[in-house]
mmCIF file of C-alpha atoms in Angstrom:
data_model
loop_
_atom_site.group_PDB
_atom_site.id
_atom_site.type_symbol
_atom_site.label_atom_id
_atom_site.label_comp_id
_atom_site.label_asym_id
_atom_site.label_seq_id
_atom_site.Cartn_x
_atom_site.Cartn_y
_atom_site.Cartn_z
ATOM 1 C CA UNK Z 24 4.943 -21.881 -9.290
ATOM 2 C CA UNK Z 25 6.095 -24.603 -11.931
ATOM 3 C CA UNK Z 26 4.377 -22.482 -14.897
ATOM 4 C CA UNK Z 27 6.479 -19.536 -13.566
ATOM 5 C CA UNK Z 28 9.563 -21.142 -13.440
ATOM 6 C CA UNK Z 29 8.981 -22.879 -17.178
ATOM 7 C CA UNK Z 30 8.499 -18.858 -17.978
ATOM 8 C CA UNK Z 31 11.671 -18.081 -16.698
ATOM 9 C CA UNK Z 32 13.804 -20.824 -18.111
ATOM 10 C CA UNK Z 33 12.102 -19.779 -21.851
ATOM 11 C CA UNK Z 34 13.422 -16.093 -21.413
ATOM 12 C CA UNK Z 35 17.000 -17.246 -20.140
ATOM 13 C CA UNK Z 36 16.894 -19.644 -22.749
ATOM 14 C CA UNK Z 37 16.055 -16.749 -25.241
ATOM 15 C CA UNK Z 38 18.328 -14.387 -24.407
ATOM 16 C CA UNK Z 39 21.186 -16.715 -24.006
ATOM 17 C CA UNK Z 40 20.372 -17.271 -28.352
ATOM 18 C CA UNK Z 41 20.175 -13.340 -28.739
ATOM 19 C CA UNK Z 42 23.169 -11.419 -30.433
ATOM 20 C CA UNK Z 43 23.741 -7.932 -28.182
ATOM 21 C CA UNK Z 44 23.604 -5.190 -30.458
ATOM 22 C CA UNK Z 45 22.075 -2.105 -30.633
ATOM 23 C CA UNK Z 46 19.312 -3.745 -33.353
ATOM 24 C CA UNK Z 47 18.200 -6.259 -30.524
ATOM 25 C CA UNK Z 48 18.604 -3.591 -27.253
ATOM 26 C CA UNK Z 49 14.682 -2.911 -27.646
ATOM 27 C CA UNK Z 50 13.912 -6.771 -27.801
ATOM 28 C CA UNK Z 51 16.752 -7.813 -25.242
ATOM 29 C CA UNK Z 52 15.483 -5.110 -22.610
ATOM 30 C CA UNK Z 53 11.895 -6.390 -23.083
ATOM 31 C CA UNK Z 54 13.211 -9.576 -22.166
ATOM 32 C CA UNK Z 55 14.926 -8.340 -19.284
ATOM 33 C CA UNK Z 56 11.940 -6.785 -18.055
ATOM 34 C CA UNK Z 57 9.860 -10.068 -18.071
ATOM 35 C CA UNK Z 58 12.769 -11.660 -16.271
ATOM 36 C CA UNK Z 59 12.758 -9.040 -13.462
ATOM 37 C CA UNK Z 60 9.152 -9.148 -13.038
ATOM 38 C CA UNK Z 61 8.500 -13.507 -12.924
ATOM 39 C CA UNK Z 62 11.548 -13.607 -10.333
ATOM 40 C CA UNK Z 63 9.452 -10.756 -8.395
ATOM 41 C CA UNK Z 64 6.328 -13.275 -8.246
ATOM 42 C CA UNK Z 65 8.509 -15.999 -7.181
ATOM 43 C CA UNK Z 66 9.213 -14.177 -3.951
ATOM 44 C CA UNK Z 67 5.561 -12.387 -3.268
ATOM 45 C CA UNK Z 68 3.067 -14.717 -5.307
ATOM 46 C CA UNK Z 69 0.224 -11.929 -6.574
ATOM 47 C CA UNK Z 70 -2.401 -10.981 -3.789
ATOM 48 C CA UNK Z 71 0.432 -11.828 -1.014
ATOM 49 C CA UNK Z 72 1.919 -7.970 -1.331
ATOM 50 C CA UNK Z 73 -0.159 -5.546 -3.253
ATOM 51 C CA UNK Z 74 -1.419 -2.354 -1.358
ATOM 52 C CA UNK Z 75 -4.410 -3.405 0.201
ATOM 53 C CA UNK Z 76 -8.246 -2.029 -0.517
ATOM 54 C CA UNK Z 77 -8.322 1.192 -2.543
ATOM 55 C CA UNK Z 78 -6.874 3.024 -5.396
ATOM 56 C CA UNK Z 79 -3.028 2.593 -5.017
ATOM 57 C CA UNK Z 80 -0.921 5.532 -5.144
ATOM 58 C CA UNK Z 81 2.571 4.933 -6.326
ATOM 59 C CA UNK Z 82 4.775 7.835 -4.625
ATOM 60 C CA UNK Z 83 6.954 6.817 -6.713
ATOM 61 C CA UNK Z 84 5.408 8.405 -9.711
ATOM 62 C CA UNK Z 85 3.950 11.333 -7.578
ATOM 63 C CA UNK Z 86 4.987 13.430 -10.792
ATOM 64 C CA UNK Z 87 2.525 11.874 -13.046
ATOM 65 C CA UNK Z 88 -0.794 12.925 -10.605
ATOM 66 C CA UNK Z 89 -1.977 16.570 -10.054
ATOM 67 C CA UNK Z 90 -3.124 15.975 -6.297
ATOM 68 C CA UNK Z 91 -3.590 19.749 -5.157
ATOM 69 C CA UNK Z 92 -4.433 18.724 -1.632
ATOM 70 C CA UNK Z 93 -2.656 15.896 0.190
ATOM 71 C CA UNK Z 94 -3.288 16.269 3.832
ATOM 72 C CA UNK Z 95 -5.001 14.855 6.950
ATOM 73 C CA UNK Z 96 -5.901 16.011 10.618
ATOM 74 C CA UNK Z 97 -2.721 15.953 12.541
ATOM 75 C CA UNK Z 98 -2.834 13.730 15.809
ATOM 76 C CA UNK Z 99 -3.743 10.671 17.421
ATOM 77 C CA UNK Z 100 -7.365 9.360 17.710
ATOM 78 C CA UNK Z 101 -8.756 6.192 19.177
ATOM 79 C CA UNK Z 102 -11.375 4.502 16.898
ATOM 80 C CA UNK Z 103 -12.717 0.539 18.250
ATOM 81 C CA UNK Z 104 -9.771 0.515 21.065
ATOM 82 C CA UNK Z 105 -7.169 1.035 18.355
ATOM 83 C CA UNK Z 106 -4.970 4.343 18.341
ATOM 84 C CA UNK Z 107 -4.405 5.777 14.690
ATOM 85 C CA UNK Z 108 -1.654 8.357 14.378
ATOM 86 C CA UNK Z 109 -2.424 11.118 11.533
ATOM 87 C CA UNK Z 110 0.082 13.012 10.075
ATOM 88 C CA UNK Z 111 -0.751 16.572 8.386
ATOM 89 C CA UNK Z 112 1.530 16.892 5.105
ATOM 90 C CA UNK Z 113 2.101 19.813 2.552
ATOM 91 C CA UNK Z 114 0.258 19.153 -0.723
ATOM 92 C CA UNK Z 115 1.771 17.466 -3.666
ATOM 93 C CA UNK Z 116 2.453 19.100 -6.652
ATOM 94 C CA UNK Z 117 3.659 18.737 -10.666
ATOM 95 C CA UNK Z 118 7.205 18.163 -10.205
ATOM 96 C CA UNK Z 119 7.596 17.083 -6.386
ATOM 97 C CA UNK Z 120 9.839 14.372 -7.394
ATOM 98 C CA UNK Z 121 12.556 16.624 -8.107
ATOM 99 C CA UNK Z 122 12.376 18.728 -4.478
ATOM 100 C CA UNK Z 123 9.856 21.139 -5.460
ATOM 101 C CA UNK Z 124 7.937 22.133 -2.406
ATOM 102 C CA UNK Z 125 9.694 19.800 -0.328
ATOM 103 C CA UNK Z 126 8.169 17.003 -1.981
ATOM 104 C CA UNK Z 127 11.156 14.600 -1.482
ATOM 105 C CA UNK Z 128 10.310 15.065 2.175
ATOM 106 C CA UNK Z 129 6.759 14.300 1.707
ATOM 107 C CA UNK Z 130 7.054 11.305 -0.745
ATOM 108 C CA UNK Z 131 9.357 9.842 2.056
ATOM 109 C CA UNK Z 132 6.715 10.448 4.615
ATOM 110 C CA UNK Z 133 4.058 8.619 1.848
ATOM 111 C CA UNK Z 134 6.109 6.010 1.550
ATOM 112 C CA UNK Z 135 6.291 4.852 5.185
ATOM 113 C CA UNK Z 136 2.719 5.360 5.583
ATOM 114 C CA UNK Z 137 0.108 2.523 5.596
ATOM 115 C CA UNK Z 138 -2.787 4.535 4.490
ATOM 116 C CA UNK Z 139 -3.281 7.825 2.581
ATOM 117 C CA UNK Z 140 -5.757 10.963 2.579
ATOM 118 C CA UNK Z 141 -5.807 12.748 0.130
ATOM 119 C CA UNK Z 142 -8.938 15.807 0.597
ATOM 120 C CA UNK Z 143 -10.284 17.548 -2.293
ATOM 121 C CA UNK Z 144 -12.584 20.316 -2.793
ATOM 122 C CA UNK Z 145 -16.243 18.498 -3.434
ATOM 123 C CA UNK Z 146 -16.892 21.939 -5.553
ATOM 124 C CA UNK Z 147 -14.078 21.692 -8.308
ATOM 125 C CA UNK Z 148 -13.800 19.439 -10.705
ATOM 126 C CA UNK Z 149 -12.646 15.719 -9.588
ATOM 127 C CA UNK Z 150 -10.069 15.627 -12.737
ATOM 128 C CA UNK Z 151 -7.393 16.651 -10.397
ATOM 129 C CA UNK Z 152 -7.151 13.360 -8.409
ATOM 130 C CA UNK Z 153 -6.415 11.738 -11.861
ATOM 131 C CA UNK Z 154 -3.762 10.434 -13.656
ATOM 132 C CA UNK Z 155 -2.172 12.019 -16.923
ATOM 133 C CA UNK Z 156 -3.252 10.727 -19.922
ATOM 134 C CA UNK Z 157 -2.674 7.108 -21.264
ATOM 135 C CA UNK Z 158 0.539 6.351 -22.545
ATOM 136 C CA UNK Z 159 1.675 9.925 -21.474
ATOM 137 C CA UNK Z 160 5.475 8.796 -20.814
ATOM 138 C CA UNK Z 161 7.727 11.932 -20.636
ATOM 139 C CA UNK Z 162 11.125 10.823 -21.049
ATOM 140 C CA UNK Z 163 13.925 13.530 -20.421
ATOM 141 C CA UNK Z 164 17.529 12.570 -20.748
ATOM 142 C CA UNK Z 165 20.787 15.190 -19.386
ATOM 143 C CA UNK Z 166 23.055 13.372 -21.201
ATOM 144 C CA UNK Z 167 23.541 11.394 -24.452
ATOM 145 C CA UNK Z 168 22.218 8.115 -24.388
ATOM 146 C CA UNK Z 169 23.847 4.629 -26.139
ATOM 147 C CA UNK Z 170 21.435 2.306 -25.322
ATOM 148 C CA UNK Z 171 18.001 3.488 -23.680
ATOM 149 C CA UNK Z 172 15.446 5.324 -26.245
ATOM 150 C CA UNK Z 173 11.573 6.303 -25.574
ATOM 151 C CA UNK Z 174 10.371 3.484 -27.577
ATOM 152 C CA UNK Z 175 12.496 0.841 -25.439
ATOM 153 C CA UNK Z 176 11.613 2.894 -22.332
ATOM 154 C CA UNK Z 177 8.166 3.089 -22.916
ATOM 155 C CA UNK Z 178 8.151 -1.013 -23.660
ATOM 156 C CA UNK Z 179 9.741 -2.113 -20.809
ATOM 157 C CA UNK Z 180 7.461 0.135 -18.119
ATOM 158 C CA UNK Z 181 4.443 -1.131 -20.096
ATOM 159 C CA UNK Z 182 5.745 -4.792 -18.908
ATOM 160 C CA UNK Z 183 5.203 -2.974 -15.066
ATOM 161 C CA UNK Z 184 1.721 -1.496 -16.086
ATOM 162 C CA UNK Z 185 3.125 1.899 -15.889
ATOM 163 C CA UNK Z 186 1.733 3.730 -18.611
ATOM 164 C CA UNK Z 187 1.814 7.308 -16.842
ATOM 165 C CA UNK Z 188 5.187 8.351 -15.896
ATOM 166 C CA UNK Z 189 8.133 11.669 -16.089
ATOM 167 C CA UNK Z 190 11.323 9.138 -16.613
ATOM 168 C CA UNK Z 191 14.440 11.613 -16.585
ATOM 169 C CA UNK Z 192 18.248 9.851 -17.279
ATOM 170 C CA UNK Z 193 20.993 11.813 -15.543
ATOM 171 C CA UNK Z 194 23.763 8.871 -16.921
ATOM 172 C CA UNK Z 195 23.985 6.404 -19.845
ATOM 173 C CA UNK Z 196 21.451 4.061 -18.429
ATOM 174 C CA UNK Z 197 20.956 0.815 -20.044
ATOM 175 C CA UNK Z 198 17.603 -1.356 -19.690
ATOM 176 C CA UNK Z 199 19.032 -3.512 -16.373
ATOM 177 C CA UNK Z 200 19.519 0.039 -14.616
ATOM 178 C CA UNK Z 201 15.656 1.601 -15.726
ATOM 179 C CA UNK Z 202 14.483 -2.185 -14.479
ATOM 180 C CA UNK Z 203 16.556 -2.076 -11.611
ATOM 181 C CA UNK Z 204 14.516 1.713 -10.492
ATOM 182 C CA UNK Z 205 11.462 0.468 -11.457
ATOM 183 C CA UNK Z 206 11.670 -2.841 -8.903
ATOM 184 C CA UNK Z 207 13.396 -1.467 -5.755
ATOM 185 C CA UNK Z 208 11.454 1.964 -6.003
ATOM 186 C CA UNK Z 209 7.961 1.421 -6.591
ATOM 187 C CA UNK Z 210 5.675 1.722 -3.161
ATOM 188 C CA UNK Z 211 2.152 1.417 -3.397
ATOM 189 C CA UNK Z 212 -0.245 2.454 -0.723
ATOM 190 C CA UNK Z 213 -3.783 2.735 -0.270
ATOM 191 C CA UNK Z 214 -5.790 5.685 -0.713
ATOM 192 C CA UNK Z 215 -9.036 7.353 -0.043
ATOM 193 C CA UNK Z 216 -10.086 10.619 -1.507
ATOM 194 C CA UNK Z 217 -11.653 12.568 0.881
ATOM 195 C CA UNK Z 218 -14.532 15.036 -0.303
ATOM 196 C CA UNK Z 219 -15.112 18.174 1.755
ATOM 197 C CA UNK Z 220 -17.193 20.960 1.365
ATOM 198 C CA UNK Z 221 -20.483 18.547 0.504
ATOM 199 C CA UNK Z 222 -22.857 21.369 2.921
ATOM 200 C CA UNK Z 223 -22.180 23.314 -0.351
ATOM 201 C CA UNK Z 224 -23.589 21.070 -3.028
ATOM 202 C CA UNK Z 225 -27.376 19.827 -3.394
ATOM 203 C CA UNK Z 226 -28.707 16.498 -2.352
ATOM 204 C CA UNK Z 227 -28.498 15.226 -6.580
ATOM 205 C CA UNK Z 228 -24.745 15.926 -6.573
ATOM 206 C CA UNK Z 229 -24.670 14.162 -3.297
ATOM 207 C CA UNK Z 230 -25.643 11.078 -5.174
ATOM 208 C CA UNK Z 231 -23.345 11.151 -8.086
ATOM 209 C CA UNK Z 232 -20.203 11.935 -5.847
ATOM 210 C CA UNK Z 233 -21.104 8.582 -3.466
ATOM 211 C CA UNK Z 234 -20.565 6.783 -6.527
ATOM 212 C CA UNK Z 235 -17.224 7.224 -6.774
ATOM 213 C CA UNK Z 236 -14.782 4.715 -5.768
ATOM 214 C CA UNK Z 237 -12.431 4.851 -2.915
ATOM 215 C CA UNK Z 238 -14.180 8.367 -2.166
ATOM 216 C CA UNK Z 239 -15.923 9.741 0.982
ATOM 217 C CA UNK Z 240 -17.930 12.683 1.493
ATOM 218 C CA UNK Z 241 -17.562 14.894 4.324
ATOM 219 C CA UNK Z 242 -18.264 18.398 5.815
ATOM 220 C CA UNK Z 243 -15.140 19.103 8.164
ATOM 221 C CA UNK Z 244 -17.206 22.304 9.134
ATOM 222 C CA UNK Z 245 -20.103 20.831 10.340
ATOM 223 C CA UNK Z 246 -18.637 17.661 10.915
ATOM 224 C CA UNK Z 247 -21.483 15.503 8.597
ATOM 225 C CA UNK Z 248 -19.963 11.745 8.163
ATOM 226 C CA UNK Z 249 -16.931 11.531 9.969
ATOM 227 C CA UNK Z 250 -18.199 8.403 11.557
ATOM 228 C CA UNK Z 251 -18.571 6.967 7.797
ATOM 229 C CA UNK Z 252 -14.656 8.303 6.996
ATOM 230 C CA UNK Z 253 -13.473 6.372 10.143
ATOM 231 C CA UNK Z 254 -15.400 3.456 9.276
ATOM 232 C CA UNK Z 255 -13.528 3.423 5.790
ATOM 233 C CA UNK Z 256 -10.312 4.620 7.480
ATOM 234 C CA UNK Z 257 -10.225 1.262 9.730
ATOM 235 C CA UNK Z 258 -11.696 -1.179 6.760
ATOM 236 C CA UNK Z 259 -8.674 0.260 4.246
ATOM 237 C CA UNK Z 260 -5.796 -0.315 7.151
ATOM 238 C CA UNK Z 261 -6.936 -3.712 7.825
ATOM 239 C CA UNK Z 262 -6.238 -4.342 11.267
ATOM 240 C CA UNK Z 263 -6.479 -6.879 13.620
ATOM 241 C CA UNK Z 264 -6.915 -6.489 17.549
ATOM 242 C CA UNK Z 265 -5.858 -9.213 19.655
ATOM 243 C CA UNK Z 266 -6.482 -8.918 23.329
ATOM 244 C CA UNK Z 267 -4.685 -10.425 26.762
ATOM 245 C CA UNK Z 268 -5.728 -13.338 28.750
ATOM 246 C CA UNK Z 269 -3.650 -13.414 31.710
ATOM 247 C CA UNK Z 270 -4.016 -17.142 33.071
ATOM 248 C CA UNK Z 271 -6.814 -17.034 35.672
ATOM 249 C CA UNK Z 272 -8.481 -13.741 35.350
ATOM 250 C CA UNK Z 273 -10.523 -12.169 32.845
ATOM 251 C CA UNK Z 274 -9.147 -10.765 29.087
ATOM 252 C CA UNK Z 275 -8.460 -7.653 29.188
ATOM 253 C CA UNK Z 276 -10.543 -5.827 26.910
ATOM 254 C CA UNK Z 277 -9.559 -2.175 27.152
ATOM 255 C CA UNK Z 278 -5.733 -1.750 25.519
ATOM 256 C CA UNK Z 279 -5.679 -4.893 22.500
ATOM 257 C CA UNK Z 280 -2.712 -5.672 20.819
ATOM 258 C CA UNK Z 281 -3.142 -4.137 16.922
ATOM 259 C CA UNK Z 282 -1.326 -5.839 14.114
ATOM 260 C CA UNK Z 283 -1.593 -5.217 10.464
ATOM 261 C CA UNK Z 284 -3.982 -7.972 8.590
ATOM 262 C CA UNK Z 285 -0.667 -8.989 7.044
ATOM 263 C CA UNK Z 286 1.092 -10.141 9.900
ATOM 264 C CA UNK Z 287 -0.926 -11.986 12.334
ATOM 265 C CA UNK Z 288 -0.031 -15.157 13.136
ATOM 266 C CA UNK Z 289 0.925 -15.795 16.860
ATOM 267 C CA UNK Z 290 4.597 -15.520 16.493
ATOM 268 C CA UNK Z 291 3.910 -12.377 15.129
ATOM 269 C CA UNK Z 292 1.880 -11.297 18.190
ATOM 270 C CA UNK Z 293 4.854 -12.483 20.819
ATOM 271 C CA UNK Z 294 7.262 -10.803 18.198
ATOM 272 C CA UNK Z 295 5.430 -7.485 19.518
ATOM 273 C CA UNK Z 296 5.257 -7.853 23.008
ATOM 274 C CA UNK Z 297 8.740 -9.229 23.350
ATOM 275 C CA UNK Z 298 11.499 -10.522 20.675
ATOM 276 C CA UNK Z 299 12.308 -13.103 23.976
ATOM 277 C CA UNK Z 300 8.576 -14.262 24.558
ATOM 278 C CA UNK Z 301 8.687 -16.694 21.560
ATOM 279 C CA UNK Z 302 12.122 -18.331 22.852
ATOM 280 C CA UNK Z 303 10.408 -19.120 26.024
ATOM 281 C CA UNK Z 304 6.806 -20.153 24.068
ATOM 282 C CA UNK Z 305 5.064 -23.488 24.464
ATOM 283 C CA UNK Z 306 1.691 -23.038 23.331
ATOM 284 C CA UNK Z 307 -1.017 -20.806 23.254
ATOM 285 C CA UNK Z 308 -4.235 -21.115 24.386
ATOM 286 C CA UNK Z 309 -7.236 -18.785 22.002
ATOM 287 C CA UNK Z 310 -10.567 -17.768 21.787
ATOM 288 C CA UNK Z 311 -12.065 -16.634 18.781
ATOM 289 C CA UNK Z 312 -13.324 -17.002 15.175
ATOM 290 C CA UNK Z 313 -9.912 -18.564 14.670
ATOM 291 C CA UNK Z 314 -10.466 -21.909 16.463
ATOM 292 C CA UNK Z 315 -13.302 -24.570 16.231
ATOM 293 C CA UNK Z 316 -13.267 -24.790 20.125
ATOM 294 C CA UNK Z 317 -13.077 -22.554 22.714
ATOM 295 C CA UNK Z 318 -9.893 -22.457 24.124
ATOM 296 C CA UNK Z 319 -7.846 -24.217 21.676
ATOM 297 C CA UNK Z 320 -4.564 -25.258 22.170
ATOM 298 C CA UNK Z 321 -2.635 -23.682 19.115
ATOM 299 C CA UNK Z 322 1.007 -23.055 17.685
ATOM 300 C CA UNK Z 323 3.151 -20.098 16.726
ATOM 301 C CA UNK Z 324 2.434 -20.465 12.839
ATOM 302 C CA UNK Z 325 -1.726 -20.208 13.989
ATOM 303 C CA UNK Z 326 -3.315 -17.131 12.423
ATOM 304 C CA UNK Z 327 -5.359 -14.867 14.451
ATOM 305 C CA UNK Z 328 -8.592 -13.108 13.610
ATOM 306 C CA UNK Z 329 -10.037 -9.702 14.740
ATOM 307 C CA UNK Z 330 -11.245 -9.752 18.338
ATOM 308 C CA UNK Z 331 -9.344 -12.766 19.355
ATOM 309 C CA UNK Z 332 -8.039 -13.306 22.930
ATOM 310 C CA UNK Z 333 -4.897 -15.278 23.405
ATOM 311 C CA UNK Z 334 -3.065 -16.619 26.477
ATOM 312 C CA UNK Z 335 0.510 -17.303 26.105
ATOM 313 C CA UNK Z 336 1.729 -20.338 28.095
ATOM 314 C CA UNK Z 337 5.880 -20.515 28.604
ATOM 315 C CA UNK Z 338 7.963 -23.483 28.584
#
C-alpha cells in the first residue's frame, strides 16, 4: 500500500512540473493513465477483483474477438444441490459493439453474467476463439481531433494491457475521457470454450484438443462428458453452499444457501436470508472446515467454507 501511494505522489508530483501543450499531450496522458490505474489498486488490491479461473473475456472489447458461436443450453439445472440458471444468447460477431446483430443486447446480458460459454465447432479451426493480432489497435475518429492521436491512444491502453482493441471517437476526446472509458467500462468474466462435435474427430485429435486451456470437449449428440463440463462449470463459478441448522434439529441438507466465493462471510449469509437478520444477530454457531472446533462460536466478519452448516442465534 505505502509503495503505491509513494507511486502516486511521484506522478502528481510530475505532472504538477509538466507544461500542457500539445508537445507533452502524449507524455501527460501516459501519466494520467498510470494515475488512473494505482488509484484503481488502492480500492481492489490485485487478486481481490479479477474474473475468477479461466480466460477472461472483456465484453467490452467484444469487437476485437471473432467468437462465431456464443451460446449455452437455455434453463435451469441442479448440479451438487445448487440451481444454475443458463441463458441461450445469439452469437457474437465483428462489429457487435456498434448494434450489429443485437449485440448491444447481448454484451449487456455478458456483462451481468458470472460465467460464460462460448461452444465451438471441434472440426474447424480453433483460430476463431482468438484475439486479433498484437498491437492490432484500430482507431477510427468522426470528427477532428485536438488532442488524442493513435500513438497517444495506443500508449495509454498499453498502460491497461489492452493491446487488441476497435477505439472509435465520436467528439474531441482528450486522454482523461479515453481513461475515463477504459476504467468504468471494462468487465471481465470467466470463460470456457466448449468443444462439440468430438464423436467426429479420432482418438489423436482427442488428445491435442484436451490440451487446451479453459477448453472442454463434448458431444451434445450423444451426450459424451457433460458430467466433466459441469464439473468445470461449478469449479469456474466458485461457489459456496452453506446449509441451515435450525437450533435443536438436524441441518438441513437438501436446499443450501449458495453464495459466490467472493462474498462469504456470515454477514453476507444473513444479508441473503434477510437485510433485518443481522440487526437482530448475536452470534453464530458453525460446523465446518472453517472452525478448529465443532460448533464454534463465531462473528459476522467469520468466513465460511463450502459445505458449512451455520446456526444463527438472535439477540
Amino acid at each position: 500500500m505505502s509503495s503505491t501511494l509513494a507511486k502516486i505522489m511521484e506522478i502528481v508530483a510530475e505532472m504538477a512540473q509538466t507544461q500542457k501543450s500539445k508537445a507533452t499531450a502524449h507524455h501527460l496522458g501516459l501519466l494520467k493513465a498510470g494515475l488512473a490505474k494505482l488509484c484503481r489498486e488502492l480500492i481492489t488490491p490485485k487478486g481481490g477483483g479479477g474474473g475468477g479461473p479461466g480466460e477472461g473475456f472483456d465484453v467490452a472489447k467484444t469487437a476485437a474477438y471473432e467468437f462465431t458461436i456464443l451460446t449455452t443450453v437455455p434453463g435451469v439445472i441442479r448440479y451438487k444441490d445448487a440451481k444454475i440458471q443458463l441463458l441461450d444468447l445469439p452469437g457474437i460477431i465483428e462489429d457487435a459493439k456498434d448494434g450489429k446483430g443485437r449485440g448491444h443486447q447481448v454484451i449487456v446480458v455478458a456483462r451481468n453474467c458470472n460465467l460464460i460459454l462460448i461452444v465451438l465447432d471441434v472440426l474447424k479451426p480453433l483460430g476463431h476463439k482468438k484475439k486479433k493480432d498484437k498491437e492490432d489497435i484500430n482507431l477510427t475518429a468522426t470528427c477532428p481531433q485536438s488532442e488524442l492521436d493513435a500513438e497517444t491512444v495506443k500508449s495509454v491502453l498499453a498502460k491497461y494491457k489492452i493491446h487488441n482493441a476497435d477505439v472509435t471517437q465520436h467528439s474531441d476526446a482528450t486522454a482523461d475521457d479515453l481513461i475515463d472509458v477504459v476504467e468504468g467500462n471494462r468487465v471481465y468474466v470467466p470463460c470456457i470454450y466448449v468443444l462439440n462435435n468430438i464423436d467426429q474427430i479420432s482418438i489423436e485429435e482427442l488428445d491435442i484438443i484436451c490440451k487446451v486451456h479453459h477448453c472442454v470437449p463434448i458431444s451434445a449428440h450423444h451426450h459424451w462428458n457433460c458430467d466433466d463440463l459441469l464439473e468445470k462449470i461449478w469449479d469456474y463459478l466458485k461457489l459456496v453452499r452453506i446449509y441451515t441448522k435450525p437450533k435443536g434439529q438436524l441441518p438441513d441438507y437438501t436446499s443450501p444457501m449458495v453464495l459466490p466465493y467472493s462474498r462469504t462471510t456470515v454477514e453476507d449469509f444473513c444479508m441473503k436470508i434477510h437485510k433485518n437478520l443481522i440487526k437482530e444477530f448475536k452470534y453464530a454457531l458453525v460446523w465446518g472446515l472453517s472452525v478448529k472446533h465443532n460448533p464454534q462460536k463465531m462473528g459476522k466478519d467469520h468466513m465460511l467454507e463450502d459445505e458449512d452448516v451455520i446456526q444463527i442465534v438472535k439477540k
